[in-house]
Short mmCIF file of C-alpha atoms and ligand atoms in Angstrom, two decimals:
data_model
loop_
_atom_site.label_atom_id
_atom_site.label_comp_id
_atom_site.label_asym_id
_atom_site.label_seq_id
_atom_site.Cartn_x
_atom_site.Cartn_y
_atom_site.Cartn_z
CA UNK V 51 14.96 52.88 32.05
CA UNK V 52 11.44 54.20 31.85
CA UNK V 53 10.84 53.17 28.12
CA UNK V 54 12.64 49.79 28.40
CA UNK V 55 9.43 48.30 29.72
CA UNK V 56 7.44 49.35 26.81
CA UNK V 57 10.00 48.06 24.11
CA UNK V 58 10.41 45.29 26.10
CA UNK V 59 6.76 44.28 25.48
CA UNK V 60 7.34 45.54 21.60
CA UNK V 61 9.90 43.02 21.23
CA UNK V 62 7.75 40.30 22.87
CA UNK V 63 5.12 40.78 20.55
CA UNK V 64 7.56 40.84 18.18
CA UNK V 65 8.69 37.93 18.87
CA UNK V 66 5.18 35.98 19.08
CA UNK V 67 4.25 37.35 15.50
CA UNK V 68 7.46 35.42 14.19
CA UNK V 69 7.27 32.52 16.11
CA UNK V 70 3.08 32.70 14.72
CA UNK V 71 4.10 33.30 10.84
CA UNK V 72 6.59 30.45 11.28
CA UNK V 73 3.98 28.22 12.64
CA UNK V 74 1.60 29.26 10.20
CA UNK V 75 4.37 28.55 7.58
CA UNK V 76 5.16 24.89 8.56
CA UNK V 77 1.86 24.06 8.70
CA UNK V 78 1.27 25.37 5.06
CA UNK V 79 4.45 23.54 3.77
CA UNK V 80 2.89 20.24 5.41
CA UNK V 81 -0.12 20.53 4.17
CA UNK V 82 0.96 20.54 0.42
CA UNK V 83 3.44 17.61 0.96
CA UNK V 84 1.13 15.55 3.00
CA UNK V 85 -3.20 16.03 3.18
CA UNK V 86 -6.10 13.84 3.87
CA UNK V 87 -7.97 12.40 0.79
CA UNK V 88 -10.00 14.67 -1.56
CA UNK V 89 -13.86 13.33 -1.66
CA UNK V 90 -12.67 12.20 -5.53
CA UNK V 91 -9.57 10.07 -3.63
CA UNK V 92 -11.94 8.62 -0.99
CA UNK V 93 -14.42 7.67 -3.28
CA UNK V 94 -11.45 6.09 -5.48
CA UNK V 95 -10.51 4.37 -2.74
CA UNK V 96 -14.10 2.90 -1.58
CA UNK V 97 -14.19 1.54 -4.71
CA UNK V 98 -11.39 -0.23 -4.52
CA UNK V 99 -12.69 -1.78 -1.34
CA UNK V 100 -16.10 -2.48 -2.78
CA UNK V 101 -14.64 -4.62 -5.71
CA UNK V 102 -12.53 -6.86 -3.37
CA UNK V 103 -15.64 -7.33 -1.20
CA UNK V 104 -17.48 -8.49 -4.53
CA UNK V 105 -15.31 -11.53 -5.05
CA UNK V 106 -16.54 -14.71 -3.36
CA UNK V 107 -14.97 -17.82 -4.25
CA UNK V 108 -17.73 -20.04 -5.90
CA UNK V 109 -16.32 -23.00 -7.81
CA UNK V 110 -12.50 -23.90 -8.48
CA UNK V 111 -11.94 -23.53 -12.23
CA UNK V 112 -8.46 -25.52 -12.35
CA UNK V 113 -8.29 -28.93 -11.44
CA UNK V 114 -8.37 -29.40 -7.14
CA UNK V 115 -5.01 -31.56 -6.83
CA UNK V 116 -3.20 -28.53 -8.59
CA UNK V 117 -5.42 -26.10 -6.93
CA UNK V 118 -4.54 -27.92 -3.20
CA UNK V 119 -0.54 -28.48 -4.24
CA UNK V 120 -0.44 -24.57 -4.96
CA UNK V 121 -2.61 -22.65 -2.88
CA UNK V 122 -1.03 -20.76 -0.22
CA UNK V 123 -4.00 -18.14 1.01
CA UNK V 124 -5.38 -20.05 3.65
CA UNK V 125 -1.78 -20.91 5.38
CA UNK V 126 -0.96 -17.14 5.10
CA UNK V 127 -4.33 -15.53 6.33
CA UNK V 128 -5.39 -18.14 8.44
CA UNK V 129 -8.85 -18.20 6.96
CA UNK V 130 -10.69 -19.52 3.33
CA UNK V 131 -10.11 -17.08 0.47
CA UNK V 132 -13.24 -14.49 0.50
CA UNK V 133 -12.52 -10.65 -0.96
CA UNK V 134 -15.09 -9.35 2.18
CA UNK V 135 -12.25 -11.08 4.91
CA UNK V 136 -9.50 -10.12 2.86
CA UNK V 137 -11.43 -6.39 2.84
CA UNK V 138 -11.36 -6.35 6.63
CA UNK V 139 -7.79 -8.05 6.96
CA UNK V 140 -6.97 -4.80 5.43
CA UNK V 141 -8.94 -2.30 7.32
CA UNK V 142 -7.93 -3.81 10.72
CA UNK V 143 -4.04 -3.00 9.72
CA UNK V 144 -5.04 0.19 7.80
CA UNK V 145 -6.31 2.75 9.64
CA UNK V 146 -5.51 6.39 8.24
CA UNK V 147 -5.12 7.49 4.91
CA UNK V 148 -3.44 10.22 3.44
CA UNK V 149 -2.12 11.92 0.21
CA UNK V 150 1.04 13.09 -0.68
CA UNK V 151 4.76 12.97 -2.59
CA UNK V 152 6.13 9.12 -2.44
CA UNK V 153 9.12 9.36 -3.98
CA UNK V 154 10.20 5.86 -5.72
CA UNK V 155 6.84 4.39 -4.84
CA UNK V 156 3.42 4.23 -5.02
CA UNK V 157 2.46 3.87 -1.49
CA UNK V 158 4.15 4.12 1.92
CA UNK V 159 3.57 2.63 5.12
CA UNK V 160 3.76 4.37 8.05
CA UNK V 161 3.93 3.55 12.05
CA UNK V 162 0.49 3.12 13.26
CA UNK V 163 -2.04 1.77 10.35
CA UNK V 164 -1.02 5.10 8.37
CA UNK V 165 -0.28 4.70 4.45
CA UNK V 166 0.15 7.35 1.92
CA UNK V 167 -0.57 7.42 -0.96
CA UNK V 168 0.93 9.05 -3.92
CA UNK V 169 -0.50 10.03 -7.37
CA UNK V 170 -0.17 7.20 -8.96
CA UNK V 171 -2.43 5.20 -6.55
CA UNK V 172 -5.28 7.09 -8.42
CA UNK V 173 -4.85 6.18 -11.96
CA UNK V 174 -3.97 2.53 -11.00
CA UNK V 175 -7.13 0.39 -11.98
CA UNK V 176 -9.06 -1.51 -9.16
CA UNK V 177 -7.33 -4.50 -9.30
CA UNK V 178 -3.71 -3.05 -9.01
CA UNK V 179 -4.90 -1.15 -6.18
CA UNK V 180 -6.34 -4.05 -4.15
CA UNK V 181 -2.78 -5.55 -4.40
CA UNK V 182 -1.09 -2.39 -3.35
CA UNK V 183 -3.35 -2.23 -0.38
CA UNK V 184 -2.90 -5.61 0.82
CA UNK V 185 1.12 -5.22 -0.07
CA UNK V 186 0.70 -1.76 2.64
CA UNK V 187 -1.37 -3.44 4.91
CA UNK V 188 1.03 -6.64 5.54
CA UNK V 189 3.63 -3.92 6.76
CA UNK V 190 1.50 -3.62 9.65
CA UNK V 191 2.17 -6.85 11.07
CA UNK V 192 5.68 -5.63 11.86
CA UNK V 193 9.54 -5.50 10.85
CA UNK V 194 9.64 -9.04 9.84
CA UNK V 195 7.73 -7.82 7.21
CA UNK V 196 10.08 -4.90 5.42
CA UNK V 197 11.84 -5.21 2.98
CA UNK V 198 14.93 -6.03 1.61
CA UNK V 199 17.53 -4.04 -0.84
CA UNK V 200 17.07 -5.96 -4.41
CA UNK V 201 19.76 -6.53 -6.51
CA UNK V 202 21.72 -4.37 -8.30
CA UNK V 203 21.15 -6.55 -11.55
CA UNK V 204 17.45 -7.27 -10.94
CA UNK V 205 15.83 -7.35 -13.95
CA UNK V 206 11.93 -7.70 -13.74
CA UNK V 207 9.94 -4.70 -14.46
CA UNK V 208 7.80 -2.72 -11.88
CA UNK V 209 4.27 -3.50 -13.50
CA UNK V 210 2.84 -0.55 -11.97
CA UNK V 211 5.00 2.20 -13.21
CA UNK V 212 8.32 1.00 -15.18
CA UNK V 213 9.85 4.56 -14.38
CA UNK V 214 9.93 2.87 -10.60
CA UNK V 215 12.79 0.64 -11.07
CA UNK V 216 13.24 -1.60 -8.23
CA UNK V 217 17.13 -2.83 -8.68
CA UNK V 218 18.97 -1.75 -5.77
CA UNK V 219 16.11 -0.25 -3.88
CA UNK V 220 14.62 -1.85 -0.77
CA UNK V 221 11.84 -3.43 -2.97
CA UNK V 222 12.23 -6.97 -2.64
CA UNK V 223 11.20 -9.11 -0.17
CA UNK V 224 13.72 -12.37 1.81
CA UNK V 225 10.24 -13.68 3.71
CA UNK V 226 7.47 -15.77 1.29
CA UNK V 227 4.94 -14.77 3.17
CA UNK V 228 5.75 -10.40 2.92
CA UNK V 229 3.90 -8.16 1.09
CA UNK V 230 4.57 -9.88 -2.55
CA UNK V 231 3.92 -13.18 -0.89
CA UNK V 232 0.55 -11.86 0.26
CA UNK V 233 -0.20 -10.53 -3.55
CA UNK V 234 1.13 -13.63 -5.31
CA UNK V 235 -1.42 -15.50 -2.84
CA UNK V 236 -4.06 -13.51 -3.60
CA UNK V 237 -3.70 -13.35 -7.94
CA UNK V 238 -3.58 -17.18 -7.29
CA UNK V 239 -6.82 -17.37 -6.12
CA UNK V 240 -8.27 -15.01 -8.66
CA UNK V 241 -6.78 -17.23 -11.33
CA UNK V 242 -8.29 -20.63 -9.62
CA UNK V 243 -11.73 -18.84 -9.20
CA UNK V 244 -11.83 -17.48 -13.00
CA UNK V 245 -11.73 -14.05 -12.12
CA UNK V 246 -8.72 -13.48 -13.70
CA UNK V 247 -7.69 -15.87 -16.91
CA UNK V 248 -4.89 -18.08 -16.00
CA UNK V 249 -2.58 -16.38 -18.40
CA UNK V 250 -3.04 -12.98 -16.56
CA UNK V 251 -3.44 -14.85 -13.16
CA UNK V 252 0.20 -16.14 -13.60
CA UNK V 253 1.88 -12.94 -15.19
CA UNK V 254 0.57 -11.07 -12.42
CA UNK V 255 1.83 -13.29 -9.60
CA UNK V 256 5.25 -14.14 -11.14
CA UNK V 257 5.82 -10.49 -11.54
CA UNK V 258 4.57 -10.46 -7.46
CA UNK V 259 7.20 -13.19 -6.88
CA UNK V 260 9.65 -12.17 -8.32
CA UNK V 261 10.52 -9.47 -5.35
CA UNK V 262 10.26 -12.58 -3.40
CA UNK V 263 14.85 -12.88 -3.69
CA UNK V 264 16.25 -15.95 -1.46
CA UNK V 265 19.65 -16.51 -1.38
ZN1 ZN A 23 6.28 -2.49 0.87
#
């Protein structure tokens, strides 16, 4: 009885160290699967923000009945096309970034204005990560925006990374107005402005609607 109390306290310590090297542990193992951006991935993504802020619509470069038949930006954002709105249309959903594994995508959208991003954000050029920005940020806006399983036999390419194939993964979208419909919108206007060439202005937002699957 008179050395319990000491061995009691041994195995209390004891017991704190593991509980400590276990805490320790789990916050190691989060930390490599999930960190904030390195100063080379924030800068990356500033970038990104800067060139969307540079384009300002100036004059319409396709012909204004086709322009007004086809446009849908203003209907979906609820203001004129401008890359600085669009910029803070994505900031005010956005509002933590981190790094990590994504599995089958390039991004993920988290509760809360928190996205991930995954390796191949990085090496995407600025264009191609504008559009997966705005695609993350529409999540924000809630579960009418998330998406739907695509089709087993769904054919189109993933023009960010073919090794993502989206058939039977929840990659498509059943709502025009999702986070493809938001892309599509956007390429349009970049092809009306000129700052994309219509051929690459309507590859790119075909390829965007395409995940757009009504039945
Ligand atoms: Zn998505």
């Amino acid at each position: 009885m008179v050395d319990s109390k000491p061995l009691f306290e041994l195995s209390v310590y004891k017991t704190a160290f593991i509980v400590f090297v276990l805490y320790s542990l789990s916050g190691v193992v989060l930390y490599a699967d999930e960190s904030k951006l390195n100063a080379k991935q924030s800068k990356v993504l500033k970038e990104s923000f800067s060139y969307l802020e540079s384009i300002e619509p100036k004059r319409i470069k396709i012909d204004k009945p086709t322009y007004n038949k086809l446009t849908q930006f203003e209907s979906i954002f609820k203001f004129g096309f401008s890359g600085k709105k669009l910029s803070r249309w994505i900031q005010s959903r956005i509002k933590k970034y981190s790094y990590g594994s994504t599995g089958d995508y390039i991004a993920m959208y988290h509760d809360d204005g928190d996205v991930l991003l995954g390796r191949a954000f990085f090496s995407l050029n600025r264009l191609d990560r504008v559009l997966v920005l705005l695609h993350e940020a529409r999540h924000a806006d809630g579960k009418n925006f998330g998406h739907v399983v695509c089709p087993e036999n769904f054919q189109f390419l993933n023009p960010r990374d073919w090794k993502i194939h989206p058939a039977g993964k929840k990659g498509c979208d059943s709502v025009i107005d999702g986070g493809y419909g938001v892309t599509a919108a956007f390429l349009f206007e970049l092809g009306a402005y000129g700052y994309l060439n219509q051929t690459e202005a309507a590859h790119r937002y075909n390829s965007e609607i395409s995940r757009v699957i009504r039945d």
